Amino acid sequence: MRKIETIGILTSGGDAPGMNAAIRAITRAAIANGFRVKGIYRGYDGLIQNEIVEFSTENVSNIIQRGGTILKTARSKEFETVEGRQKAYENMTAAGIDALVVIGGNGSLSGARIFAQEFDVPCIGLPGTIDNDLNGTDLTIGYDTTLNTIMECVDKIRDTATSHERIFFVEVMGRDAGFLAQNSAIAAGAEAAIIPEDSTGADQLEHFVSRGIRKSKNSSIVIVSESPKCGAMYYADRLKKEHPEFDVRVSILGHLQRGGSPSAGDRILASRLGAGAINALMEGQRNVMIGIRNDEIVYVPFTSAVKSNKVVKHELVDVLSTLSI
């Protein structure tokens, strides 16, 4: 196995609060252990376009509190091709990078897995996604901050909903995973959450209505996971048609959920995972995601991490149902 002397870092896919804290941790932990570090701008696309810069501790000073990613991020169609990955490998080799640390979500880590297999490159992944949908880790970088952002927004919407005696459908991110919707609903005291993992086959809107909304409350909040077909607008339009007696409104939170200074939880998580990535490389680990389970750092094979079967616990559904009466 080739000796690792220089480590490359990139962020890929959707940005998440805490990515900068992870970049900082990886860079400083690497330098502290005698490695050189190179930052790769704009994700895999930057690797293909050779946007590679030497990093020192000064490059990552005063960034732990910043949202987004100083390395920028992009989704690369070219990297999905064999030719694109070949070009990325050639640029990586020319830059003297021996191992790659990728911060991103499902698609980003899937790309790292393929790249590692094709070119025998040691790749380490960090779970950077607000959706919290990667397997093998209890939390992902950005999830806690986003959850708090949603909660704060819903708290404000509740003031208007109560004042006007309205039903609000609030759409949040997490197209294929309902963690944000379900847990923000519990945190904000919402009456219901409509999530993609519902496997009962029941009509979630009808279930919400049948539970007797308005019997004891003068307003209601329903959190809905985004969906191109069944998002907040879909359910609001249905309720207006089926129950015209209700005053219904929609609030789509959109990209404000991605922004903002990361929470203490995300800063600590990102710092631990970033340092864990360097420890993993020194231990000879490769092609694994650094996760956290029961407050312990764990190594999760890419093939396990990117399986799309991490689902919301039914216990959380029961808690919301019980507490929203």
PDB file of C-alpha atoms in Angstrom, residues 4-244:
ATOM      1  CA  ILE A   4      -0.066   8.474   2.579  1.00  0.00           C
ATOM      2  CA  GLU A   5       1.649  11.848   2.712  1.00  0.00           C
ATOM      3  CA  THR A   6      -0.957  14.250   1.314  1.00  0.00           C
ATOM      4  CA  ILE A   7      -4.692  14.251   1.990  1.00  0.00           C
ATOM      5  CA  GLY A   8      -7.269  15.939  -0.215  1.00  0.00           C
ATOM      6  CA  ILE A   9     -10.569  17.304   1.134  1.00  0.00           C
ATOM      7  CA  LEU A  10     -13.743  18.093  -0.784  1.00  0.00           C
ATOM      8  CA  THR A  11     -17.377  18.865  -0.024  1.00  0.00           C
ATOM      9  CA  SER A  12     -20.011  17.563  -2.380  1.00  0.00           C
ATOM     10  CA  GLY A  13     -23.769  17.683  -2.912  1.00  0.00           C
ATOM     11  CA  GLY A  14     -26.008  19.930  -0.822  1.00  0.00           C
ATOM     12  CA  ASP A  15     -24.287  22.159   1.716  1.00  0.00           C
ATOM     13  CA  ALA A  16     -24.880  21.543   5.415  1.00  0.00           C
ATOM     14  CA  PRO A  17     -24.100  23.644   8.506  1.00  0.00           C
ATOM     15  CA  GLY A  18     -20.970  22.219  10.115  1.00  0.00           C
ATOM     16  CA  MET A  19     -19.124  21.383   6.904  1.00  0.00           C
ATOM     17  CA  ASN A  20     -16.615  24.156   7.652  1.00  0.00           C
ATOM     18  CA  ALA A  21     -16.073  22.764  11.139  1.00  0.00           C
ATOM     19  CA  ALA A  22     -15.320  19.397   9.504  1.00  0.00           C
ATOM     20  CA  ILE A  23     -12.894  20.955   6.995  1.00  0.00           C
ATOM     21  CA  ARG A  24     -11.138  22.701   9.880  1.00  0.00           C
ATOM     22  CA  ALA A  25     -10.884  19.511  11.932  1.00  0.00           C
ATOM     23  CA  ILE A  26      -9.583  17.388   9.058  1.00  0.00           C
ATOM     24  CA  THR A  27      -7.000  20.003   8.077  1.00  0.00           C
ATOM     25  CA  ARG A  28      -5.659  20.604  11.576  1.00  0.00           C
ATOM     26  CA  ALA A  29      -5.698  16.950  12.624  1.00  0.00           C
ATOM     27  CA  ALA A  30      -3.859  16.027   9.425  1.00  0.00           C
ATOM     28  CA  ILE A  31      -1.190  18.713   9.843  1.00  0.00           C
ATOM     29  CA  ALA A  32      -0.787  17.849  13.521  1.00  0.00           C
ATOM     30  CA  ASN A  33       0.038  14.297  12.458  1.00  0.00           C
ATOM     31  CA  GLY A  34       2.562  15.247   9.788  1.00  0.00           C
ATOM     32  CA  PHE A  35       0.401  15.142   6.644  1.00  0.00           C
ATOM     33  CA  ARG A  36       0.092  17.777   3.952  1.00  0.00           C
ATOM     34  CA  VAL A  37      -3.430  18.897   3.073  1.00  0.00           C
ATOM     35  CA  LYS A  38      -4.932  20.076  -0.186  1.00  0.00           C
ATOM     36  CA  GLY A  39      -8.375  21.603  -0.509  1.00  0.00           C
ATOM     37  CA  ILE A  40     -10.400  20.746  -3.595  1.00  0.00           C
ATOM     38  CA  TYR A  41     -12.921  23.386  -4.593  1.00  0.00           C
ATOM     39  CA  ARG A  42     -16.419  22.666  -5.967  1.00  0.00           C
ATOM     40  CA  GLY A  43     -16.547  18.984  -5.131  1.00  0.00           C
ATOM     41  CA  TYR A  44     -15.816  16.295  -7.678  1.00  0.00           C
ATOM     42  CA  ASP A  45     -16.185  18.871 -10.434  1.00  0.00           C
ATOM     43  CA  GLY A  46     -13.254  20.767  -8.943  1.00  0.00           C
ATOM     44  CA  LEU A  47     -11.203  17.588  -8.976  1.00  0.00           C
ATOM     45  CA  ILE A  48     -11.963  17.209 -12.677  1.00  0.00           C
ATOM     46  CA  GLN A  49     -11.204  20.896 -13.357  1.00  0.00           C
ATOM     47  CA  ASN A  50      -8.046  20.769 -11.211  1.00  0.00           C
ATOM     48  CA  GLU A  51      -9.202  23.360  -8.641  1.00  0.00           C
ATOM     49  CA  ILE A  52      -6.766  22.154  -6.004  1.00  0.00           C
ATOM     50  CA  VAL A  53      -5.048  24.395  -3.422  1.00  0.00           C
ATOM     51  CA  GLU A  54      -2.496  23.697  -0.683  1.00  0.00           C
ATOM     52  CA  PHE A  55      -4.045  24.195   2.761  1.00  0.00           C
ATOM     53  CA  SER A  56      -2.405  25.346   5.982  1.00  0.00           C
ATOM     54  CA  THR A  57      -3.893  25.924   9.412  1.00  0.00           C
ATOM     55  CA  GLU A  58      -4.439  29.560   8.409  1.00  0.00           C
ATOM     56  CA  ASN A  59      -6.807  28.490   5.609  1.00  0.00           C
ATOM     57  CA  VAL A  60      -9.214  27.121   8.187  1.00  0.00           C
ATOM     58  CA  SER A  61      -8.910  29.818  10.845  1.00  0.00           C
ATOM     59  CA  ASN A  62     -12.132  31.497  11.965  1.00  0.00           C
ATOM     60  CA  ILE A  63     -14.466  29.202   9.995  1.00  0.00           C
ATOM     61  CA  ILE A  64     -15.909  26.890  12.648  1.00  0.00           C
ATOM     62  CA  GLN A  65     -18.858  29.266  13.191  1.00  0.00           C
ATOM     63  CA  ARG A  66     -19.647  29.769   9.501  1.00  0.00           C
ATOM     64  CA  GLY A  67     -22.425  27.986   7.636  1.00  0.00           C
ATOM     65  CA  GLY A  68     -22.013  26.619   4.126  1.00  0.00           C
ATOM     66  CA  THR A  69     -18.593  25.425   2.963  1.00  0.00           C
ATOM     67  CA  ILE A  70     -15.481  27.456   2.172  1.00  0.00           C
ATOM     68  CA  LEU A  71     -14.563  24.778  -0.380  1.00  0.00           C
ATOM     69  CA  LYS A  72     -17.835  25.415  -2.235  1.00  0.00           C
ATOM     70  CA  THR A  73     -19.875  22.482  -3.446  1.00  0.00           C
ATOM     71  CA  ALA A  74     -21.456  21.207  -6.640  1.00  0.00           C
ATOM     72  CA  ARG A  75     -23.115  18.169  -8.121  1.00  0.00           C
ATOM     73  CA  SER A  76     -20.987  16.769 -10.933  1.00  0.00           C
ATOM     74  CA  LYS A  77     -22.583  14.974 -13.862  1.00  0.00           C
ATOM     75  CA  GLU A  78     -19.159  14.469 -15.442  1.00  0.00           C
ATOM     76  CA  PHE A  79     -17.921  12.541 -12.391  1.00  0.00           C
ATOM     77  CA  GLU A  80     -20.710  10.036 -13.007  1.00  0.00           C
ATOM     78  CA  THR A  81     -18.885   8.982 -16.191  1.00  0.00           C
ATOM     79  CA  VAL A  82     -15.803   6.745 -16.405  1.00  0.00           C
ATOM     80  CA  GLU A  83     -14.023   9.452 -18.395  1.00  0.00           C
ATOM     81  CA  GLY A  84     -14.752  12.075 -15.759  1.00  0.00           C
ATOM     82  CA  ARG A  85     -13.480   9.902 -12.935  1.00  0.00           C
ATOM     83  CA  GLN A  86     -10.328   9.112 -14.947  1.00  0.00           C
ATOM     84  CA  LYS A  87      -9.625  12.819 -15.364  1.00  0.00           C
ATOM     85  CA  ALA A  88     -10.248  13.378 -11.644  1.00  0.00           C
ATOM     86  CA  TYR A  89      -7.786  10.612 -10.772  1.00  0.00           C
ATOM     87  CA  GLU A  90      -5.118  12.027 -13.079  1.00  0.00           C
ATOM     88  CA  ASN A  91      -5.438  15.476 -11.509  1.00  0.00           C
ATOM     89  CA  MET A  92      -5.401  14.004  -8.025  1.00  0.00           C
ATOM     90  CA  THR A  93      -2.231  12.046  -8.784  1.00  0.00           C
ATOM     91  CA  ALA A  94      -0.552  15.047 -10.396  1.00  0.00           C
ATOM     92  CA  ALA A  95      -1.313  17.090  -7.270  1.00  0.00           C
ATOM     93  CA  GLY A  96       0.356  14.421  -5.134  1.00  0.00           C
ATOM     94  CA  ILE A  97      -2.835  13.537  -3.238  1.00  0.00           C
ATOM     95  CA  ASP A  98      -2.637  10.034  -1.780  1.00  0.00           C
ATOM     96  CA  ALA A  99      -6.009   9.845   0.010  1.00  0.00           C
ATOM     97  CA  LEU A 100      -9.327  11.632  -0.223  1.00  0.00           C
ATOM     98  CA  VAL A 101     -11.748  12.766   2.485  1.00  0.00           C
ATOM     99  CA  VAL A 102     -15.229  13.434   1.103  1.00  0.00           C
ATOM    100  CA  ILE A 103     -17.840  15.343   3.109  1.00  0.00           C
ATOM    101  CA  GLY A 104     -21.345  14.820   1.759  1.00  0.00           C
ATOM    102  CA  GLY A 105     -24.480  12.746   1.631  1.00  0.00           C
ATOM    103  CA  ASN A 106     -25.666   9.577  -0.051  1.00  0.00           C
ATOM    104  CA  GLY A 107     -24.715  10.517  -3.615  1.00  0.00           C
ATOM    105  CA  SER A 108     -21.341  11.931  -2.601  1.00  0.00           C
ATOM    106  CA  LEU A 109     -20.324   8.831  -0.659  1.00  0.00           C
ATOM    107  CA  SER A 110     -21.601   6.585  -3.464  1.00  0.00           C
ATOM    108  CA  GLY A 111     -19.278   8.486  -5.792  1.00  0.00           C
ATOM    109  CA  ALA A 112     -16.377   8.007  -3.376  1.00  0.00           C
ATOM    110  CA  ARG A 113     -17.095   4.272  -3.197  1.00  0.00           C
ATOM    111  CA  ILE A 114     -16.977   3.877  -6.985  1.00  0.00           C
ATOM    112  CA  PHE A 115     -13.870   6.068  -7.283  1.00  0.00           C
ATOM    113  CA  ALA A 116     -12.075   4.034  -4.612  1.00  0.00           C
ATOM    114  CA  GLN A 117     -12.922   0.755  -6.343  1.00  0.00           C
ATOM    115  CA  GLU A 118     -11.850   1.883  -9.799  1.00  0.00           C
ATOM    116  CA  PHE A 119      -8.507   3.458  -8.862  1.00  0.00           C
ATOM    117  CA  ASP A 120      -7.569   1.841  -5.552  1.00  0.00           C
ATOM    118  CA  VAL A 121      -7.630   5.225  -3.804  1.00  0.00           C
ATOM    119  CA  PRO A 122      -8.064   5.349  -0.013  1.00  0.00           C
ATOM    120  CA  CYS A 123     -11.277   7.313   0.517  1.00  0.00           C
ATOM    121  CA  ILE A 124     -12.838   8.331   3.807  1.00  0.00           C
ATOM    122  CA  GLY A 125     -16.355   9.773   3.994  1.00  0.00           C
ATOM    123  CA  LEU A 126     -17.927  12.147   6.486  1.00  0.00           C
ATOM    124  CA  PRO A 127     -21.743  12.211   6.685  1.00  0.00           C
ATOM    125  CA  GLY A 128     -22.556  15.790   5.706  1.00  0.00           C
ATOM    126  CA  THR A 129     -26.278  16.057   5.028  1.00  0.00           C
ATOM    127  CA  ILE A 130     -29.159  17.814   6.745  1.00  0.00           C
ATOM    128  CA  ASP A 131     -31.463  14.850   6.038  1.00  0.00           C
ATOM    129  CA  ASN A 132     -29.828  12.470   8.564  1.00  0.00           C
ATOM    130  CA  ASP A 133     -30.482   9.609   6.138  1.00  0.00           C
ATOM    131  CA  LEU A 134     -27.135   7.778   6.109  1.00  0.00           C
ATOM    132  CA  ASN A 135     -26.944   4.360   7.714  1.00  0.00           C
ATOM    133  CA  GLY A 136     -24.533   3.432  10.475  1.00  0.00           C
ATOM    134  CA  THR A 137     -24.480   6.839  12.150  1.00  0.00           C
ATOM    135  CA  ASP A 138     -26.926   8.255  14.666  1.00  0.00           C
ATOM    136  CA  LEU A 139     -26.405  11.799  13.401  1.00  0.00           C
ATOM    137  CA  THR A 140     -25.152  13.552  10.278  1.00  0.00           C
ATOM    138  CA  ILE A 141     -23.407  16.929  10.074  1.00  0.00           C
ATOM    139  CA  GLY A 142     -25.991  19.700   9.637  1.00  0.00           C
ATOM    140  CA  TYR A 143     -29.023  17.838  10.904  1.00  0.00           C
ATOM    141  CA  ASP A 144     -29.125  19.368  14.387  1.00  0.00           C
ATOM    142  CA  THR A 145     -28.776  22.939  13.104  1.00  0.00           C
ATOM    143  CA  THR A 146     -31.466  22.438  10.489  1.00  0.00           C
ATOM    144  CA  LEU A 147     -33.802  20.884  13.032  1.00  0.00           C
ATOM    145  CA  ASN A 148     -33.398  23.949  15.230  1.00  0.00           C
ATOM    146  CA  THR A 149     -33.945  26.291  12.275  1.00  0.00           C
ATOM    147  CA  ILE A 150     -37.210  24.548  11.405  1.00  0.00           C
ATOM    148  CA  MET A 151     -38.333  24.621  15.024  1.00  0.00           C
ATOM    149  CA  GLU A 152     -37.710  28.369  15.279  1.00  0.00           C
ATOM    150  CA  CYS A 153     -39.617  29.014  12.039  1.00  0.00           C
ATOM    151  CA  VAL A 154     -42.579  26.897  13.133  1.00  0.00           C
ATOM    152  CA  ASP A 155     -42.669  28.686  16.490  1.00  0.00           C
ATOM    153  CA  LYS A 156     -43.145  31.960  14.597  1.00  0.00           C
ATOM    154  CA  ILE A 157     -45.723  30.482  12.224  1.00  0.00           C
ATOM    155  CA  ARG A 158     -47.653  29.203  15.240  1.00  0.00           C
ATOM    156  CA  ASP A 159     -48.169  32.818  16.388  1.00  0.00           C
ATOM    157  CA  THR A 160     -49.945  33.663  13.133  1.00  0.00           C
ATOM    158  CA  ALA A 161     -51.823  30.357  12.997  1.00  0.00           C
ATOM    159  CA  THR A 162     -53.204  30.939  16.487  1.00  0.00           C
ATOM    160  CA  SER A 163     -54.063  34.604  15.891  1.00  0.00           C
ATOM    161  CA  HIS A 164     -56.063  33.794  12.752  1.00  0.00           C
ATOM    162  CA  GLU A 165     -57.294  30.327  13.770  1.00  0.00           C
ATOM    163  CA  ARG A 166     -55.719  28.706  10.745  1.00  0.00           C
ATOM    164  CA  ILE A 167     -54.314  25.341   9.731  1.00  0.00           C
ATOM    165  CA  PHE A 168     -50.772  25.685   8.421  1.00  0.00           C
ATOM    166  CA  PHE A 169     -49.015  23.103   6.277  1.00  0.00           C
ATOM    167  CA  VAL A 170     -45.272  23.703   6.673  1.00  0.00           C
ATOM    168  CA  GLU A 171     -43.041  22.015   4.093  1.00  0.00           C
ATOM    169  CA  VAL A 172     -39.516  21.022   5.128  1.00  0.00           C
ATOM    170  CA  MET A 173     -36.616  19.309   3.355  1.00  0.00           C
ATOM    171  CA  GLY A 174     -36.019  15.570   3.410  1.00  0.00           C
ATOM    172  CA  ARG A 175     -37.588  14.270   0.217  1.00  0.00           C
ATOM    173  CA  ASP A 176     -36.799  10.618   0.890  1.00  0.00           C
ATOM    174  CA  ALA A 177     -36.355  10.787   4.658  1.00  0.00           C
ATOM    175  CA  GLY A 178     -38.767  12.063   7.259  1.00  0.00           C
ATOM    176  CA  PHE A 179     -36.345  12.701  10.143  1.00  0.00           C
ATOM    177  CA  LEU A 180     -36.549  16.488   9.830  1.00  0.00           C
ATOM    178  CA  ALA A 181     -40.339  16.515   9.532  1.00  0.00           C
ATOM    179  CA  GLN A 182     -41.015  14.032  12.319  1.00  0.00           C
ATOM    180  CA  ASN A 183     -38.594  15.438  14.885  1.00  0.00           C
ATOM    181  CA  SER A 184     -39.289  19.101  14.139  1.00  0.00           C
ATOM    182  CA  ALA A 185     -42.995  18.318  14.574  1.00  0.00           C
ATOM    183  CA  ILE A 186     -42.290  16.910  18.036  1.00  0.00           C
ATOM    184  CA  ALA A 187     -39.977  19.810  18.944  1.00  0.00           C
ATOM    185  CA  ALA A 188     -42.419  22.486  17.772  1.00  0.00           C
ATOM    186  CA  GLY A 189     -45.534  20.837  19.199  1.00  0.00           C
ATOM    187  CA  ALA A 190     -47.122  20.326  15.792  1.00  0.00           C
ATOM    188  CA  GLU A 191     -50.337  18.373  15.430  1.00  0.00           C
ATOM    189  CA  ALA A 192     -49.087  16.036  12.714  1.00  0.00           C
ATOM    190  CA  ALA A 193     -46.195  15.118  10.417  1.00  0.00           C
ATOM    191  CA  ILE A 194     -46.606  13.703   6.930  1.00  0.00           C
ATOM    192  CA  ILE A 195     -43.477  11.739   6.028  1.00  0.00           C
ATOM    193  CA  PRO A 196     -42.359   9.484   3.143  1.00  0.00           C
ATOM    194  CA  GLU A 197     -41.692   6.518   5.450  1.00  0.00           C
ATOM    195  CA  ASP A 198     -45.351   6.062   6.327  1.00  0.00           C
ATOM    196  CA  SER A 199     -45.868   2.432   5.355  1.00  0.00           C
ATOM    197  CA  THR A 200     -49.389   1.901   6.626  1.00  0.00           C
ATOM    198  CA  GLY A 201     -50.948   2.621   3.245  1.00  0.00           C
ATOM    199  CA  ALA A 202     -53.409   4.897   5.015  1.00  0.00           C
ATOM    200  CA  ASP A 203     -54.300   8.376   3.829  1.00  0.00           C
ATOM    201  CA  GLN A 204     -52.168  10.548   6.114  1.00  0.00           C
ATOM    202  CA  LEU A 205     -54.300  13.643   5.576  1.00  0.00           C
ATOM    203  CA  GLU A 206     -57.530  11.814   6.324  1.00  0.00           C
ATOM    204  CA  HIS A 207     -55.942  10.379   9.460  1.00  0.00           C
ATOM    205  CA  PHE A 208     -55.080  13.899  10.584  1.00  0.00           C
ATOM    206  CA  VAL A 209     -58.630  15.128   9.946  1.00  0.00           C
ATOM    207  CA  SER A 210     -60.308  12.101  11.498  1.00  0.00           C
ATOM    208  CA  ARG A 211     -58.506  12.646  14.788  1.00  0.00           C
ATOM    209  CA  GLY A 212     -60.799  15.586  15.399  1.00  0.00           C
ATOM    210  CA  ILE A 213     -58.847  18.730  14.541  1.00  0.00           C
ATOM    211  CA  ARG A 214     -60.393  21.888  15.901  1.00  0.00           C
ATOM    212  CA  LYS A 215     -62.227  20.069  18.703  1.00  0.00           C
ATOM    213  CA  SER A 216     -59.938  21.475  21.337  1.00  0.00           C
ATOM    214  CA  LYS A 217     -57.582  23.771  19.420  1.00  0.00           C
ATOM    215  CA  ASN A 218     -58.039  26.987  17.488  1.00  0.00           C
ATOM    216  CA  SER A 219     -55.061  26.320  15.185  1.00  0.00           C
ATOM    217  CA  SER A 220     -53.072  23.409  13.813  1.00  0.00           C
ATOM    218  CA  ILE A 221     -49.608  22.910  12.364  1.00  0.00           C
ATOM    219  CA  VAL A 222     -48.836  20.014  10.021  1.00  0.00           C
ATOM    220  CA  ILE A 223     -45.193  19.428   9.008  1.00  0.00           C
ATOM    221  CA  VAL A 224     -44.810  17.872   5.544  1.00  0.00           C
ATOM    222  CA  SER A 225     -41.675  16.383   3.965  1.00  0.00           C
ATOM    223  CA  GLU A 226     -41.033  17.938   0.557  1.00  0.00           C
ATOM    224  CA  SER A 227     -42.238  15.954  -2.441  1.00  0.00           C
ATOM    225  CA  PRO A 228     -42.691  16.816  -6.133  1.00  0.00           C
ATOM    226  CA  LYS A 229     -46.178  15.272  -6.061  1.00  0.00           C
ATOM    227  CA  CYS A 230     -47.376  15.211  -2.449  1.00  0.00           C
ATOM    228  CA  GLY A 231     -45.860  18.233  -0.753  1.00  0.00           C
ATOM    229  CA  ALA A 232     -47.520  20.851   1.422  1.00  0.00           C
ATOM    230  CA  MET A 233     -49.393  22.455  -1.494  1.00  0.00           C
ATOM    231  CA  TYR A 234     -50.954  19.111  -2.423  1.00  0.00           C
ATOM    232  CA  TYR A 235     -52.297  18.485   1.081  1.00  0.00           C
ATOM    233  CA  ALA A 236     -53.445  22.077   1.550  1.00  0.00           C
ATOM    234  CA  ASP A 237     -55.365  22.036  -1.729  1.00  0.00           C
ATOM    235  CA  ARG A 238     -56.982  18.756  -0.789  1.00  0.00           C
ATOM    236  CA  LEU A 239     -58.045  20.023   2.614  1.00  0.00           C
ATOM    237  CA  LYS A 240     -59.521  23.190   1.092  1.00  0.00           C
ATOM    238  CA  LYS A 241     -61.610  21.115  -1.323  1.00  0.00           C
ATOM    239  CA  GLU A 242     -62.660  18.402   1.106  1.00  0.00           C
ATOM    240  CA  HIS A 243     -63.161  20.693   4.116  1.00  0.00           C
ATOM    241  CA  PRO A 244     -63.870  24.244   2.901  1.00  0.00           C
TER     242      PRO A 244
END
